[in-house]
JSON list of C-alpha atoms in Angstrom, two decimals:
[
{"chain": "Q", "resi": 1, "resn": "ARG", "atom": "CA", "xyz": [-19.11, -3.12, -17.23]},
{"chain": "Q", "resi": 2, "resn": "LEU", "atom": "CA", "xyz": [-21.66, -1.42, -14.99]},
{"chain": "Q", "resi": 3, "resn": "SER", "atom": "CA", "xyz": [-22.05, 2.24, -14.14]},
{"chain": "Q", "resi": 4, "resn": "ALA", "atom": "CA", "xyz": [-24.55, 4.38, -12.25]},
{"chain": "Q", "resi": 5, "resn": "ARG", "atom": "CA", "xyz": [-25.07, 8.07, -11.54]},
{"chain": "Q", "resi": 6, "resn": "GLU", "atom": "CA", "xyz": [-25.99, 7.44, -7.92]},
{"chain": "Q", "resi": 7, "resn": "ALA", "atom": "CA", "xyz": [-24.89, 4.87, -5.36]},
{"chain": "Q", "resi": 8, "resn": "MET", "atom": "CA", "xyz": [-26.69, 1.56, -5.66]},
{"chain": "Q", "resi": 9, "resn": "ASP", "atom": "CA", "xyz": [-26.43, -2.22, -5.42]},
{"chain": "Q", "resi": 10, "resn": "ILE", "atom": "CA", "xyz": [-26.66, -4.24, -8.62]},
{"chain": "Q", "resi": 11, "resn": "ILE", "atom": "CA", "xyz": [-27.33, -7.97, -8.62]},
{"chain": "Q", "resi": 12, "resn": "ILE", "atom": "CA", "xyz": [-25.92, -10.33, -11.25]},
{"chain": "Q", "resi": 13, "resn": "ALA", "atom": "CA", "xyz": [-27.62, -13.74, -11.38]},
{"chain": "Q", "resi": 14, "resn": "ALA", "atom": "CA", "xyz": [-26.44, -16.55, -13.66]},
{"chain": "Q", "resi": 15, "resn": "ASP", "atom": "CA", "xyz": [-26.57, -20.33, -13.50]},
{"chain": "Q", "resi": 16, "resn": "ASN", "atom": "CA", "xyz": [-27.78, -20.49, -9.87]},
{"chain": "Q", "resi": 17, "resn": "SER", "atom": "CA", "xyz": [-25.12, -18.06, -8.62]},
{"chain": "Q", "resi": 18, "resn": "THR", "atom": "CA", "xyz": [-25.77, -14.50, -7.48]},
{"chain": "Q", "resi": 19, "resn": "THR", "atom": "CA", "xyz": [-23.33, -11.66, -6.93]},
{"chain": "Q", "resi": 20, "resn": "THR", "atom": "CA", "xyz": [-24.06, -8.18, -5.61]},
{"chain": "Q", "resi": 21, "resn": "LEU", "atom": "CA", "xyz": [-21.92, -5.25, -6.75]},
{"chain": "Q", "resi": 22, "resn": "THR", "atom": "CA", "xyz": [-22.05, -2.00, -4.81]},
{"chain": "Q", "resi": 23, "resn": "LEU", "atom": "CA", "xyz": [-21.48, 1.09, -6.95]},
{"chain": "Q", "resi": 24, "resn": "THR", "atom": "CA", "xyz": [-20.75, 4.55, -5.64]},
{"chain": "Q", "resi": 25, "resn": "ALA", "atom": "CA", "xyz": [-22.14, 7.59, -7.49]},
{"chain": "Q", "resi": 26, "resn": "GLY", "atom": "CA", "xyz": [-20.48, 7.95, -10.90]},
{"chain": "Q", "resi": 27, "resn": "GLU", "atom": "CA", "xyz": [-18.46, 4.76, -10.53]},
{"chain": "Q", "resi": 28, "resn": "THR", "atom": "CA", "xyz": [-17.91, 2.17, -13.25]},
{"chain": "Q", "resi": 29, "resn": "LYS", "atom": "CA", "xyz": [-17.13, -1.42, -12.27]},
{"chain": "Q", "resi": 30, "resn": "ILE", "atom": "CA", "xyz": [-16.16, -4.41, -14.33]},
{"chain": "Q", "resi": 31, "resn": "TYR", "atom": "CA", "xyz": [-17.51, -7.77, -13.26]},
{"chain": "Q", "resi": 32, "resn": "ASN", "atom": "CA", "xyz": [-15.74, -10.85, -14.63]},
{"chain": "Q", "resi": 33, "resn": "PHE", "atom": "CA", "xyz": [-17.41, -14.23, -14.63]},
{"chain": "Q", "resi": 34, "resn": "ASP", "atom": "CA", "xyz": [-14.97, -16.89, -13.58]},
{"chain": "Q", "resi": 35, "resn": "ARG", "atom": "CA", "xyz": [-13.86, -19.10, -16.46]},
{"chain": "Q", "resi": 36, "resn": "SER", "atom": "CA", "xyz": [-15.87, -22.19, -15.50]},
{"chain": "Q", "resi": 37, "resn": "LEU", "atom": "CA", "xyz": [-19.11, -20.19, -15.18]},
{"chain": "Q", "resi": 38, "resn": "ALA", "atom": "CA", "xyz": [-18.43, -18.33, -18.43]},
{"chain": "Q", "resi": 39, "resn": "GLN", "atom": "CA", "xyz": [-18.00, -21.66, -20.24]},
{"chain": "Q", "resi": 40, "resn": "THR", "atom": "CA", "xyz": [-21.33, -22.95, -18.91]},
{"chain": "Q", "resi": 41, "resn": "LEU", "atom": "CA", "xyz": [-23.08, -19.80, -20.17]},
{"chain": "Q", "resi": 42, "resn": "TYR", "atom": "CA", "xyz": [-21.77, -20.15, -23.73]},
{"chain": "Q", "resi": 43, "resn": "LEU", "atom": "CA", "xyz": [-24.22, -21.43, -26.37]},
{"chain": "Q", "resi": 44, "resn": "TYR", "atom": "CA", "xyz": [-22.38, -23.99, -28.50]},
{"chain": "Q", "resi": 45, "resn": "SER", "atom": "CA", "xyz": [-24.93, -25.46, -30.92]},
{"chain": "Q", "resi": 46, "resn": "SER", "atom": "CA", "xyz": [-27.62, -24.14, -33.21]},
{"chain": "Q", "resi": 47, "resn": "GLU", "atom": "CA", "xyz": [-31.14, -24.82, -31.98]},
{"chain": "Q", "resi": 48, "resn": "GLU", "atom": "CA", "xyz": [-29.79, -25.38, -28.47]},
{"chain": "Q", "resi": 49, "resn": "THR", "atom": "CA", "xyz": [-32.04, -24.28, -25.59]},
{"chain": "Q", "resi": 50, "resn": "SER", "atom": "CA", "xyz": [-30.70, -23.92, -22.08]},
{"chain": "Q", "resi": 51, "resn": "TYR", "atom": "CA", "xyz": [-30.70, -21.66, -19.05]},
{"chain": "Q", "resi": 52, "resn": "LYS", "atom": "CA", "xyz": [-27.89, -19.41, -20.23]},
{"chain": "Q", "resi": 53, "resn": "GLY", "atom": "CA", "xyz": [-29.45, -16.02, -19.61]},
{"chain": "Q", "resi": 54, "resn": "VAL", "atom": "CA", "xyz": [-27.76, -13.59, -17.23]},
{"chain": "Q", "resi": 55, "resn": "HIS", "atom": "CA", "xyz": [-30.09, -11.40, -15.17]},
{"chain": "Q", "resi": 56, "resn": "VAL", "atom": "CA", "xyz": [-28.66, -8.03, -14.11]},
{"chain": "Q", "resi": 57, "resn": "TYR", "atom": "CA", "xyz": [-30.93, -5.88, -11.95]},
{"chain": "Q", "resi": 58, "resn": "ALA", "atom": "CA", "xyz": [-31.01, -3.27, -9.21]},
{"chain": "Q", "resi": 59, "resn": "ALA", "atom": "CA", "xyz": [-31.42, -4.48, -5.64]},
{"chain": "Q", "resi": 60, "resn": "GLN", "atom": "CA", "xyz": [-34.93, -4.02, -4.22]},
{"chain": "Q", "resi": 61, "resn": "LYS", "atom": "CA", "xyz": [-33.90, -0.93, -2.23]},
{"chain": "Q", "resi": 62, "resn": "ASP", "atom": "CA", "xyz": [-32.58, 0.63, -5.45]},
{"chain": "Q", "resi": 63, "resn": "LYS", "atom": "CA", "xyz": [-35.30, -0.55, -7.85]},
{"chain": "Q", "resi": 64, "resn": "ASP", "atom": "CA", "xyz": [-36.19, 3.01, -8.96]},
{"chain": "Q", "resi": 65, "resn": "LYS", "atom": "CA", "xyz": [-32.60, 3.95, -9.82]},
{"chain": "Q", "resi": 66, "resn": "PHE", "atom": "CA", "xyz": [-31.04, 3.59, -13.26]},
{"chain": "Q", "resi": 67, "resn": "PHE", "atom": "CA", "xyz": [-27.74, 2.07, -14.33]},
{"chain": "Q", "resi": 68, "resn": "SER", "atom": "CA", "xyz": [-25.90, 1.20, -17.54]},
{"chain": "Q", "resi": 69, "resn": "CYS", "atom": "CA", "xyz": [-24.67, -2.27, -18.41]},
{"chain": "Q", "resi": 70, "resn": "PHE", "atom": "CA", "xyz": [-22.37, -3.33, -21.25]},
{"chain": "Q", "resi": 71, "resn": "LEU", "atom": "CA", "xyz": [-21.40, -6.91, -22.00]},
{"chain": "Q", "resi": 72, "resn": "TYR", "atom": "CA", "xyz": [-17.91, -7.60, -23.25]},
{"chain": "Q", "resi": 73, "resn": "ASN", "atom": "CA", "xyz": [-16.82, -11.12, -24.15]},
{"chain": "Q", "resi": 74, "resn": "ARG", "atom": "CA", "xyz": [-13.25, -12.27, -24.50]},
{"chain": "Q", "resi": 75, "resn": "ALA", "atom": "CA", "xyz": [-12.29, -15.78, -25.55]},
{"chain": "Q", "resi": 76, "resn": "PHE", "atom": "CA", "xyz": [-10.18, -17.58, -22.97]},
{"chain": "Q", "resi": 77, "resn": "ASP", "atom": "CA", "xyz": [-8.35, -19.74, -25.49]},
{"chain": "Q", "resi": 78, "resn": "SER", "atom": "CA", "xyz": [-6.90, -16.94, -27.62]},
{"chain": "Q", "resi": 79, "resn": "PRO", "atom": "CA", "xyz": [-6.04, -13.30, -27.01]},
{"chain": "Q", "resi": 80, "resn": "ASN", "atom": "CA", "xyz": [-6.81, -12.57, -30.70]},
{"chain": "Q", "resi": 81, "resn": "THR", "atom": "CA", "xyz": [-10.38, -13.83, -31.01]},
{"chain": "Q", "resi": 82, "resn": "SER", "atom": "CA", "xyz": [-13.89, -13.15, -29.76]},
{"chain": "Q", "resi": 83, "resn": "ARG", "atom": "CA", "xyz": [-14.02, -9.51, -28.90]},
{"chain": "Q", "resi": 84, "resn": "ASP", "atom": "CA", "xyz": [-17.78, -9.25, -28.63]},
{"chain": "Q", "resi": 85, "resn": "ALA", "atom": "CA", "xyz": [-19.61, -6.32, -27.05]},
{"chain": "Q", "resi": 86, "resn": "SER", "atom": "CA", "xyz": [-23.25, -5.44, -26.52]},
{"chain": "Q", "resi": 87, "resn": "LEU", "atom": "CA", "xyz": [-25.29, -2.79, -24.77]},
{"chain": "Q", "resi": 88, "resn": "VAL", "atom": "CA", "xyz": [-27.67, -4.55, -22.38]},
{"chain": "Q", "resi": 89, "resn": "ILE", "atom": "CA", "xyz": [-31.18, -3.12, -22.76]},
{"chain": "Q", "resi": 90, "resn": "PRO", "atom": "CA", "xyz": [-33.55, -3.01, -19.77]},
{"chain": "Q", "resi": 91, "resn": "SER", "atom": "CA", "xyz": [-36.29, -5.63, -19.97]},
{"chain": "Q", "resi": 92, "resn": "ARG", "atom": "CA", "xyz": [-38.98, -2.95, -19.82]},
{"chain": "Q", "resi": 93, "resn": "LEU", "atom": "CA", "xyz": [-37.69, -1.66, -23.20]},
{"chain": "Q", "resi": 94, "resn": "LEU", "atom": "CA", "xyz": [-37.42, -5.02, -24.97]},
{"chain": "Q", "resi": 95, "resn": "GLY", "atom": "CA", "xyz": [-39.60, -5.77, -27.95]},
{"chain": "Q", "resi": 96, "resn": "LYS", "atom": "CA", "xyz": [-41.56, -8.73, -29.24]},
{"chain": "Q", "resi": 97, "resn": "GLU", "atom": "CA", "xyz": [-40.60, -8.44, -32.93]},
{"chain": "Q", "resi": 98, "resn": "TYR", "atom": "CA", "xyz": [-37.11, -8.32, -34.41]},
{"chain": "Q", "resi": 99, "resn": "ILE", "atom": "CA", "xyz": [-35.48, -8.48, -37.82]},
{"chain": "Q", "resi": 100, "resn": "VAL", "atom": "CA", "xyz": [-31.94, -9.86, -37.67]},
{"chain": "Q", "resi": 101, "resn": "GLN", "atom": "CA", "xyz": [-28.93, -8.06, -39.14]},
{"chain": "Q", "resi": 102, "resn": "THR", "atom": "CA", "xyz": [-25.74, -10.14, -39.48]},
{"chain": "Q", "resi": 103, "resn": "TYR", "atom": "CA", "xyz": [-22.76, -10.28, -41.81]},
{"chain": "Q", "resi": 104, "resn": "PRO", "atom": "CA", "xyz": [-22.29, -12.68, -44.76]},
{"chain": "Q", "resi": 105, "resn": "GLN", "atom": "CA", "xyz": [-19.98, -15.57, -43.94]},
{"chain": "Q", "resi": 106, "resn": "ASP", "atom": "CA", "xyz": [-18.09, -18.16, -45.92]},
{"chain": "Q", "resi": 107, "resn": "VAL", "atom": "CA", "xyz": [-17.25, -21.15, -43.71]},
{"chain": "Q", "resi": 108, "resn": "TYR", "atom": "CA", "xyz": [-18.36, -19.89, -40.30]},
{"chain": "Q", "resi": 109, "resn": "SER", "atom": "CA", "xyz": [-21.89, -19.12, -39.18]},
{"chain": "Q", "resi": 110, "resn": "SER", "atom": "CA", "xyz": [-23.82, -15.95, -38.79]},
{"chain": "Q", "resi": 111, "resn": "GLU", "atom": "CA", "xyz": [-26.03, -16.34, -35.74]},
{"chain": "Q", "resi": 112, "resn": "PHE", "atom": "CA", "xyz": [-28.49, -14.88, -33.28]},
{"chain": "Q", "resi": 113, "resn": "ALA", "atom": "CA", "xyz": [-29.54, -15.75, -29.75]},
{"chain": "Q", "resi": 114, "resn": "ILE", "atom": "CA", "xyz": [-32.86, -15.15, -28.03]},
{"chain": "Q", "resi": 115, "resn": "VAL", "atom": "CA", "xyz": [-33.32, -14.81, -24.26]},
{"chain": "Q", "resi": 116, "resn": "ALA", "atom": "CA", "xyz": [-36.78, -15.04, -22.68]},
{"chain": "Q", "resi": 117, "resn": "THR", "atom": "CA", "xyz": [-37.74, -12.65, -19.89]},
{"chain": "Q", "resi": 118, "resn": "GLU", "atom": "CA", "xyz": [-40.92, -14.51, -18.89]},
{"chain": "Q", "resi": 119, "resn": "ASP", "atom": "CA", "xyz": [-42.03, -18.14, -18.57]},
{"chain": "Q", "resi": 120, "resn": "ASN", "atom": "CA", "xyz": [-43.94, -19.77, -21.44]},
{"chain": "Q", "resi": 121, "resn": "THR", "atom": "CA", "xyz": [-42.69, -17.33, -24.06]},
{"chain": "Q", "resi": 122, "resn": "VAL", "atom": "CA", "xyz": [-43.68, -18.56, -27.52]},
{"chain": "Q", "resi": 123, "resn": "VAL", "atom": "CA", "xyz": [-41.21, -17.45, -30.21]},
{"chain": "Q", "resi": 124, "resn": "ASN", "atom": "CA", "xyz": [-41.79, -17.80, -33.97]},
{"chain": "Q", "resi": 125, "resn": "ILE", "atom": "CA", "xyz": [-38.61, -17.74, -36.06]},
{"chain": "Q", "resi": 126, "resn": "THR", "atom": "CA", "xyz": [-38.32, -17.51, -39.85]},
{"chain": "Q", "resi": 127, "resn": "PRO", "atom": "CA", "xyz": [-34.65, -17.89, -40.87]},
{"chain": "Q", "resi": 128, "resn": "THR", "atom": "CA", "xyz": [-33.47, -16.52, -44.23]},
{"chain": "Q", "resi": 129, "resn": "PHE", "atom": "CA", "xyz": [-30.81, -19.22, -44.58]},
{"chain": "Q", "resi": 130, "resn": "ASP", "atom": "CA", "xyz": [-30.76, -22.94, -43.69]},
{"chain": "Q", "resi": 131, "resn": "THR", "atom": "CA", "xyz": [-29.73, -23.36, -40.05]},
{"chain": "Q", "resi": 132, "resn": "ASP", "atom": "CA", "xyz": [-26.92, -25.47, -38.69]},
{"chain": "Q", "resi": 133, "resn": "GLY", "atom": "CA", "xyz": [-29.54, -27.38, -36.69]},
{"chain": "Q", "resi": 134, "resn": "GLY", "atom": "CA", "xyz": [-31.45, -28.39, -39.83]},
{"chain": "Q", "resi": 135, "resn": "LYS", "atom": "CA", "xyz": [-34.24, -25.81, -40.08]},
{"chain": "Q", "resi": 136, "resn": "PRO", "atom": "CA", "xyz": [-34.89, -24.82, -43.74]},
{"chain": "Q", "resi": 137, "resn": "LYS", "atom": "CA", "xyz": [-34.75, -21.20, -44.87]},
{"chain": "Q", "resi": 138, "resn": "ASP", "atom": "CA", "xyz": [-38.00, -19.25, -45.23]},
{"chain": "Q", "resi": 139, "resn": "THR", "atom": "CA", "xyz": [-39.86, -21.87, -43.16]},
{"chain": "Q", "resi": 140, "resn": "PRO", "atom": "CA", "xyz": [-41.21, -20.61, -39.82]},
{"chain": "Q", "resi": 141, "resn": "PHE", "atom": "CA", "xyz": [-40.71, -22.70, -36.68]},
{"chain": "Q", "resi": 142, "resn": "THR", "atom": "CA", "xyz": [-41.70, -22.16, -33.06]},
{"chain": "Q", "resi": 143, "resn": "VAL", "atom": "CA", "xyz": [-39.90, -22.60, -29.74]},
{"chain": "Q", "resi": 144, "resn": "THR", "atom": "CA", "xyz": [-41.24, -22.08, -26.23]},
{"chain": "Q", "resi": 145, "resn": "LEU", "atom": "CA", "xyz": [-38.82, -20.66, -23.67]},
{"chain": "Q", "resi": 146, "resn": "SER", "atom": "CA", "xyz": [-38.92, -20.15, -19.92]},
{"chain": "Q", "resi": 147, "resn": "LYS", "atom": "CA", "xyz": [-37.58, -17.08, -18.14]},
{"chain": "Q", "resi": 148, "resn": "GLY", "atom": "CA", "xyz": [-33.78, -17.06, -18.41]},
{"chain": "Q", "resi": 149, "resn": "GLN", "atom": "CA", "xyz": [-33.64, -19.62, -21.21]},
{"chain": "Q", "resi": 150, "resn": "ALA", "atom": "CA", "xyz": [-31.60, -18.78, -24.28]},
{"chain": "Q", "resi": 151, "resn": "TYR", "atom": "CA", "xyz": [-31.93, -20.20, -27.78]},
{"chain": "Q", "resi": 152, "resn": "LEU", "atom": "CA", "xyz": [-29.22, -20.01, -30.45]},
{"chain": "Q", "resi": 153, "resn": "VAL", "atom": "CA", "xyz": [-29.79, -20.13, -34.23]},
{"chain": "Q", "resi": 154, "resn": "ALA", "atom": "CA", "xyz": [-26.71, -20.36, -36.47]},
{"chain": "Q", "resi": 155, "resn": "SER", "atom": "CA", "xyz": [-26.56, -20.51, -40.25]},
{"chain": "Q", "resi": 156, "resn": "LYS", "atom": "CA", "xyz": [-25.51, -23.76, -41.88]},
{"chain": "Q", "resi": 157, "resn": "LYS", "atom": "CA", "xyz": [-21.76, -23.83, -42.39]},
{"chain": "Q", "resi": 158, "resn": "HIS", "atom": "CA", "xyz": [-20.19, -24.13, -45.84]},
{"chain": "Q", "resi": 159, "resn": "GLU", "atom": "CA", "xyz": [-17.32, -26.44, -46.69]},
{"chain": "Q", "resi": 160, "resn": "GLU", "atom": "CA", "xyz": [-13.81, -25.31, -45.71]},
{"chain": "Q", "resi": 161, "resn": "GLY", "atom": "CA", "xyz": [-12.32, -23.07, -48.42]},
{"chain": "Q", "resi": 162, "resn": "SER", "atom": "CA", "xyz": [-15.70, -21.95, -49.74]},
{"chain": "Q", "resi": 163, "resn": "LYS", "atom": "CA", "xyz": [-15.90, -18.44, -51.17]},
{"chain": "Q", "resi": 164, "resn": "ASP", "atom": "CA", "xyz": [-19.72, -18.48, -51.08]},
{"chain": "Q", "resi": 165, "resn": "LEU", "atom": "CA", "xyz": [-20.83, -15.61, -48.82]},
{"chain": "Q", "resi": 166, "resn": "SER", "atom": "CA", "xyz": [-24.47, -16.61, -48.64]},
{"chain": "Q", "resi": 167, "resn": "ALA", "atom": "CA", "xyz": [-24.46, -18.02, -45.07]},
{"chain": "Q", "resi": 168, "resn": "ASP", "atom": "CA", "xyz": [-26.21, -14.90, -43.83]},
{"chain": "Q", "resi": 169, "resn": "LEU", "atom": "CA", "xyz": [-29.23, -14.74, -41.50]},
{"chain": "Q", "resi": 170, "resn": "THR", "atom": "CA", "xyz": [-29.92, -11.06, -42.29]},
{"chain": "Q", "resi": 171, "resn": "GLY", "atom": "CA", "xyz": [-33.65, -10.50, -42.62]},
{"chain": "Q", "resi": 172, "resn": "SER", "atom": "CA", "xyz": [-34.62, -13.44, -40.39]},
{"chain": "Q", "resi": 173, "resn": "ARG", "atom": "CA", "xyz": [-37.79, -12.57, -38.48]},
{"chain": "Q", "resi": 174, "resn": "ILE", "atom": "CA", "xyz": [-38.35, -13.23, -34.79]},
{"chain": "Q", "resi": 175, "resn": "CYS", "atom": "CA", "xyz": [-41.80, -12.69, -33.26]},
{"chain": "Q", "resi": 176, "resn": "ALA", "atom": "CA", "xyz": [-42.71, -13.53, -29.66]},
{"chain": "Q", "resi": 177, "resn": "ASP", "atom": "CA", "xyz": [-45.81, -13.23, -27.52]},
{"chain": "Q", "resi": 178, "resn": "LYS", "atom": "CA", "xyz": [-43.78, -11.71, -24.63]},
{"chain": "Q", "resi": 179, "resn": "PRO", "atom": "CA", "xyz": [-40.72, -9.41, -24.54]},
{"chain": "Q", "resi": 180, "resn": "ILE", "atom": "CA", "xyz": [-37.42, -11.07, -25.49]},
{"chain": "Q", "resi": 181, "resn": "ALA", "atom": "CA", "xyz": [-33.80, -10.00, -25.84]},
{"chain": "Q", "resi": 182, "resn": "VAL", "atom": "CA", "xyz": [-32.11, -10.74, -29.17]},
{"chain": "Q", "resi": 183, "resn": "PHE", "atom": "CA", "xyz": [-28.36, -10.70, -29.79]},
{"chain": "Q", "resi": 184, "resn": "ASN", "atom": "CA", "xyz": [-26.90, -11.25, -33.24]},
{"chain": "Q", "resi": 185, "resn": "GLY", "atom": "CA", "xyz": [-23.40, -11.78, -34.56]},
{"chain": "Q", "resi": 186, "resn": "ASN", "atom": "CA", "xyz": [-21.00, -14.01, -36.40]},
{"chain": "Q", "resi": 187, "resn": "GLN", "atom": "CA", "xyz": [-18.46, -16.69, -35.71]},
{"chain": "Q", "resi": 188, "resn": "GLN", "atom": "CA", "xyz": [-14.99, -15.52, -36.65]},
{"chain": "Q", "resi": 189, "resn": "THR", "atom": "CA", "xyz": [-15.76, -12.70, -39.06]},
{"chain": "Q", "resi": 190, "resn": "GLY", "atom": "CA", "xyz": [-12.61, -12.44, -41.12]},
{"chain": "Q", "resi": 191, "resn": "ASN", "atom": "CA", "xyz": [-10.90, -9.93, -43.35]},
{"chain": "Q", "resi": 192, "resn": "ARG", "atom": "CA", "xyz": [-12.01, -9.91, -46.96]}
]
Protein backbone atom coordinates (compact mmCIF):
# COMPACT_ATOMS: atom_id res chain seq x y z
CA ARG A 1 0.00 0.00 0.00
CA LEU A 2 1.53 3.27 -1.16
CA SER A 3 0.34 6.81 -0.62
CA ALA A 4 1.65 10.31 -1.30
CA ARG A 5 0.57 13.88 -0.60
CA GLU A 6 1.53 15.05 -4.06
CA ALA A 7 1.50 13.41 -7.48
CA MET A 8 4.52 11.24 -8.15
CA ASP A 9 5.85 8.06 -9.73
CA ILE A 10 7.01 5.26 -7.45
CA ILE A 11 9.17 2.41 -8.68
CA ILE A 12 8.97 -1.11 -7.26
CA ALA A 13 11.93 -3.34 -8.12
CA ALA A 14 12.11 -7.02 -7.15
CA ASP A 15 13.79 -10.08 -8.61
CA ASN A 16 14.82 -8.38 -11.89
CA SER A 17 11.35 -6.94 -12.52
CA THR A 18 10.42 -3.27 -12.24
CA THR A 19 7.00 -1.65 -12.04
CA THR A 20 6.17 2.05 -11.96
CA LEU A 21 3.05 3.23 -10.13
CA THR A 22 1.75 6.73 -10.76
CA LEU A 23 0.03 8.29 -7.76
CA THR A 24 -2.12 11.40 -7.84
CA ALA A 25 -2.05 13.81 -4.88
CA GLY A 26 -3.58 12.18 -1.80
CA GLU A 27 -4.10 8.84 -3.52
CA THR A 28 -3.43 5.44 -1.97
CA LYS A 29 -2.69 2.49 -4.24
CA ILE A 30 -2.26 -1.18 -3.51
CA TYR A 31 0.33 -3.06 -5.52
CA ASN A 32 0.05 -6.86 -5.56
CA PHE A 33 2.98 -9.03 -6.54
CA ASP A 34 1.82 -11.84 -8.76
CA ARG A 35 1.83 -15.20 -7.01
CA SER A 36 4.90 -16.64 -8.74
CA LEU A 37 7.01 -13.56 -7.93
CA ALA A 38 5.74 -13.48 -4.34
CA GLN A 39 6.79 -17.11 -3.89
CA THR A 40 10.31 -16.37 -5.17
CA LEU A 41 10.64 -13.50 -2.67
CA TYR A 42 9.72 -15.64 0.34
CA LEU A 43 12.58 -16.72 2.64
CA TYR A 44 12.05 -20.39 3.49
CA SER A 45 15.06 -21.52 5.53
CA SER A 46 17.05 -20.19 8.45
CA GLU A 47 20.49 -18.90 7.50
CA GLU A 48 19.36 -18.59 3.88
CA THR A 49 20.85 -15.71 1.88
CA SER A 50 19.35 -14.64 -1.41
CA TYR A 51 18.30 -11.62 -3.42
CA LYS A 52 14.85 -11.28 -1.88
CA GLY A 53 14.84 -7.59 -1.07
CA VAL A 54 12.21 -5.34 -2.63
CA HIS A 55 13.35 -1.80 -3.48
CA VAL A 56 10.61 0.84 -3.45
CA TYR A 57 11.69 4.35 -4.41
CA ALA A 58 10.58 7.59 -6.02
CA ALA A 59 11.33 8.07 -9.71
CA GLN A 60 14.28 10.38 -10.44
CA LYS A 61 11.99 13.31 -11.31
CA ASP A 62 10.25 12.89 -7.94
CA LYS A 63 13.31 12.09 -5.79
CA ASP A 64 12.68 15.02 -3.40
CA LYS A 65 9.06 14.05 -2.71
CA PHE A 66 7.91 11.85 0.16
CA PHE A 67 5.58 8.87 0.20
CA SER A 68 4.39 6.21 2.65
CA CYS A 69 4.75 2.48 2.08
CA PHE A 70 3.21 -0.38 4.06
CA LEU A 71 3.83 -4.05 3.36
CA TYR A 72 0.99 -6.48 3.85
CA ASN A 73 1.50 -10.20 3.31
CA ARG A 74 -1.27 -12.71 2.79
CA ALA A 75 -0.64 -16.42 2.40
CA PHE A 76 -1.91 -17.81 -0.89
CA ASP A 77 -2.58 -21.29 0.46
CA SER A 78 -4.98 -20.31 3.25
CA PRO A 79 -7.30 -17.38 3.86
CA ASN A 80 -6.76 -17.84 7.63
CA THR A 81 -2.99 -17.58 7.92
CA SER A 82 -0.12 -15.15 7.44
CA ARG A 83 -1.55 -11.72 7.94
CA ASP A 84 1.75 -9.91 8.24
CA ALA A 85 2.15 -6.14 8.04
CA SER A 86 5.07 -3.76 8.30
CA LEU A 87 5.76 -0.07 7.87
CA VAL A 88 8.57 0.29 5.33
CA ILE A 89 11.18 2.74 6.62
CA PRO A 90 13.17 4.89 4.18
CA SER A 91 16.76 3.71 3.77
CA ARG A 92 18.09 7.08 4.91
CA LEU A 93 16.51 6.40 8.34
CA LEU A 94 17.72 2.81 8.77
CA GLY A 95 20.12 1.94 11.54
CA LYS A 96 23.18 -0.24 11.93
CA GLU A 97 22.33 -1.75 15.33
CA TYR A 98 19.15 -3.59 16.32
CA ILE A 99 17.87 -5.64 19.23
CA VAL A 100 15.21 -8.15 18.16
CA GLN A 101 11.79 -8.39 19.79
CA THR A 102 9.77 -11.53 18.97
CA TYR A 103 7.20 -13.70 20.71
CA PRO A 104 7.88 -17.00 22.55
CA GLN A 105 6.95 -20.03 20.48
CA ASP A 106 6.38 -23.69 21.17
CA VAL A 107 6.77 -25.71 17.96
CA TYR A 108 7.13 -22.94 15.38
CA SER A 109 9.98 -20.48 15.05
CA SER A 110 10.40 -16.91 16.05
CA GLU A 111 12.46 -15.22 13.35
CA PHE A 112 14.00 -12.10 11.89
CA ALA A 113 15.19 -11.11 8.44
CA ILE A 114 17.89 -8.63 7.47
CA VAL A 115 18.03 -6.77 4.14
CA ALA A 116 21.21 -4.99 3.02
CA THR A 117 20.99 -1.57 1.40
CA GLU A 118 24.61 -1.49 0.21
CA ASP A 119 27.12 -3.97 -1.23
CA ASN A 120 29.64 -5.65 1.09
CA THR A 121 27.58 -5.07 4.23
CA VAL A 122 29.12 -7.00 7.13
CA VAL A 123 26.52 -8.06 9.71
CA ASN A 124 27.33 -9.51 13.14
CA ILE A 125 24.49 -11.51 14.70
CA THR A 126 24.27 -12.84 18.27
CA PRO A 127 21.13 -15.00 18.63
CA THR A 128 19.61 -15.57 22.08
CA PHE A 129 18.33 -19.03 21.12
CA ASP A 130 19.79 -21.83 18.98
CA THR A 131 18.90 -21.24 15.33
CA ASP A 132 17.17 -23.62 12.97
CA GLY A 133 20.27 -23.44 10.77
CA GLY A 134 22.54 -24.69 13.56
CA LYS A 135 24.01 -21.51 15.05
CA PRO A 136 24.33 -21.79 18.87
CA LYS A 137 22.74 -19.22 21.18
CA ASP A 138 24.90 -16.43 22.60
CA THR A 139 27.60 -17.12 19.99
CA PRO A 140 28.18 -14.28 17.50
CA PHE A 141 28.48 -15.06 13.79
CA THR A 142 29.02 -12.87 10.75
CA VAL A 143 27.45 -12.72 7.29
CA THR A 144 28.32 -10.45 4.39
CA LEU A 145 25.44 -9.26 2.21
CA SER A 146 25.18 -7.40 -1.07
CA LYS A 147 22.62 -4.70 -1.80
CA GLY A 148 19.17 -6.29 -2.01
CA GLN A 149 20.20 -9.53 -0.34
CA ALA A 150 18.11 -10.78 2.55
CA TYR A 151 19.14 -13.15 5.34
CA LEU A 152 16.69 -15.07 7.55
CA VAL A 153 17.39 -16.34 11.08
CA ALA A 154 14.77 -18.59 12.69
CA SER A 155 14.84 -20.18 16.13
CA LYS A 156 15.30 -23.94 16.36
CA LYS A 157 11.94 -25.68 16.35
CA HIS A 158 10.75 -27.84 19.25
CA GLU A 159 9.14 -31.23 18.87
CA GLU A 160 5.44 -31.32 17.92
CA GLY A 161 3.26 -31.04 21.04
CA SER A 162 5.92 -29.24 23.08
CA LYS A 163 4.69 -26.75 25.67
CA ASP A 164 8.18 -25.24 26.05
CA LEU A 165 7.91 -21.55 25.10
CA SER A 166 11.64 -20.87 25.03
CA ALA A 167 12.07 -20.73 21.22
CA ASP A 168 12.32 -16.95 21.39
CA LEU A 169 14.91 -14.75 19.66
CA THR A 170 14.04 -11.68 21.77
CA GLY A 171 17.21 -9.85 22.73
CA SER A 172 19.24 -11.10 19.75
CA ARG A 173 21.69 -8.40 18.68
CA ILE A 174 22.34 -7.36 15.09
CA CYS A 175 25.18 -4.96 14.29
CA ALA A 176 26.23 -3.97 10.76
CA ASP A 177 28.85 -1.68 9.27
CA LYS A 178 26.26 -0.14 6.88
CA PRO A 179 22.52 0.61 7.22
CA ILE A 180 20.25 -2.45 7.12
CA ALA A 181 16.52 -3.13 7.37
CA VAL A 182 15.42 -5.66 9.99
CA PHE A 183 12.02 -7.36 10.11
CA ASN A 184 11.04 -9.68 12.94
CA GLY A 185 8.13 -12.00 13.55
CA ASN A 186 6.95 -15.52 14.17
CA GLN A 187 5.72 -18.51 12.26
CA GLN A 188 2.12 -19.27 13.12
CA THR A 189 1.74 -17.49 16.45
CA GLY A 190 -1.16 -19.30 18.06
CA ASN A 191 -3.67 -18.70 20.81
CA ARG A 192 -2.54 -19.59 24.30
